[in-house]
Amino acid sequence: MSDGWIERRVNLKNKHGLHMRPAQKIVETSIRFQADIRALKDKLDMSTKSILDMIEFAAYMVNAAA
């Protein structure tokens, strides 16, 4: 944590990755906050306020696990 940023690490335990309903719930929850909330994996950095970003993030997770 530096320069006013708060960082939290969350591990997704579903072996099949992130699916549409949970991805949509992440977006719906994120847009309620006045904050830049990001999903990070390896070098991928996506906005949790965009369903398209969350779909791409989910696809990356599936491919990274394979």
mmCIF file of C-alpha atoms in Angstrom:
data_model
loop_
_atom_site.group_PDB
_atom_site.id
_atom_site.type_symbol
_atom_site.label_atom_id
_atom_site.label_comp_id
_atom_site.label_asym_id
_atom_site.label_seq_id
_atom_site.Cartn_x
_atom_site.Cartn_y
_atom_site.Cartn_z
ATOM 1 C CA MET A 1 0.000 0.000 0.000
ATOM 2 C CA SER A 2 1.471 3.318 -1.064
ATOM 3 C CA ASP A 3 0.355 6.777 -2.176
ATOM 4 C CA GLY A 4 -3.195 6.308 -0.857
ATOM 5 C CA TRP A 5 -3.835 3.093 -2.817
ATOM 6 C CA ILE A 6 -5.461 0.174 -1.059
ATOM 7 C CA GLU A 7 -4.686 -3.250 -2.422
ATOM 8 C CA ARG A 8 -6.590 -6.455 -1.676
ATOM 9 C CA ARG A 9 -5.756 -9.882 -3.064
ATOM 10 C CA VAL A 10 -8.643 -12.237 -3.836
ATOM 11 C CA ASN A 11 -8.144 -15.799 -4.994
ATOM 12 C CA LEU A 12 -10.806 -17.308 -7.238
ATOM 13 C CA LYS A 13 -11.122 -20.935 -6.254
ATOM 14 C CA ASN A 14 -13.480 -22.144 -8.990
ATOM 15 C CA LYS A 15 -11.399 -24.543 -11.088
ATOM 16 C CA HIS A 16 -13.394 -23.526 -14.166
ATOM 17 C CA GLY A 17 -12.516 -19.846 -13.828
ATOM 18 C CA LEU A 18 -14.797 -16.832 -13.749
ATOM 19 C CA HIS A 19 -18.243 -17.281 -15.331
ATOM 20 C CA MET A 20 -20.783 -14.747 -16.604
ATOM 21 C CA ARG A 21 -23.006 -14.447 -13.532
ATOM 22 C CA PRO A 22 -20.149 -13.845 -11.087
ATOM 23 C CA ALA A 23 -18.470 -11.509 -13.612
ATOM 24 C CA GLN A 24 -21.703 -9.507 -13.917
ATOM 25 C CA LYS A 25 -22.002 -9.359 -10.116
ATOM 26 C CA ILE A 26 -18.444 -8.006 -9.888
ATOM 27 C CA VAL A 27 -19.333 -5.280 -12.418
ATOM 28 C CA GLU A 28 -22.605 -4.400 -10.646
ATOM 29 C CA THR A 29 -20.801 -4.118 -7.313
ATOM 30 C CA SER A 30 -17.823 -2.162 -8.691
ATOM 31 C CA ILE A 31 -19.884 0.538 -10.383
ATOM 32 C CA ARG A 32 -21.382 1.527 -7.029
ATOM 33 C CA PHE A 33 -17.994 2.860 -5.885
ATOM 34 C CA GLN A 34 -16.130 6.000 -6.877
ATOM 35 C CA ALA A 35 -12.890 4.111 -7.211
ATOM 36 C CA ASP A 36 -10.712 2.556 -9.859
ATOM 37 C CA ILE A 37 -11.132 -1.162 -9.173
ATOM 38 C CA ARG A 38 -8.919 -3.449 -11.236
ATOM 39 C CA ALA A 39 -8.668 -7.191 -11.859
ATOM 40 C CA LEU A 40 -5.061 -8.305 -12.286
ATOM 41 C CA LYS A 41 -3.566 -11.621 -13.373
ATOM 42 C CA ASP A 42 -0.028 -11.972 -14.636
ATOM 43 C CA LYS A 43 0.342 -8.979 -17.018
ATOM 44 C CA LEU A 44 -3.409 -8.571 -17.621
ATOM 45 C CA ASP A 45 -4.955 -5.485 -15.991
ATOM 46 C CA MET A 46 -8.706 -4.969 -16.508
ATOM 47 C CA SER A 47 -11.387 -2.641 -15.166
ATOM 48 C CA THR A 48 -13.986 -4.397 -13.017
ATOM 49 C CA LYS A 49 -16.518 -1.772 -14.098
ATOM 50 C CA SER A 50 -16.620 -3.093 -17.675
ATOM 51 C CA ILE A 51 -18.423 -6.336 -18.523
ATOM 52 C CA LEU A 52 -16.315 -6.646 -21.676
ATOM 53 C CA ASP A 53 -13.136 -6.384 -19.615
ATOM 54 C CA MET A 54 -14.462 -9.002 -17.198
ATOM 55 C CA ILE A 55 -15.332 -11.364 -20.071
ATOM 56 C CA GLU A 56 -11.822 -10.956 -21.467
ATOM 57 C CA PHE A 57 -10.377 -11.478 -17.986
ATOM 58 C CA ALA A 58 -12.410 -14.690 -17.566
ATOM 59 C CA ALA A 59 -11.262 -15.974 -20.969
ATOM 60 C CA TYR A 60 -7.651 -15.248 -20.043
ATOM 61 C CA MET A 61 -8.016 -17.150 -16.775
ATOM 62 C CA VAL A 62 -9.322 -20.232 -18.602
ATOM 63 C CA ASN A 63 -6.484 -20.126 -21.115
ATOM 64 C CA ALA A 64 -3.852 -19.506 -18.431
ATOM 65 C CA ALA A 65 -5.063 -22.538 -16.457
ATOM 66 C CA ALA A 66 -4.926 -24.850 -19.481
#
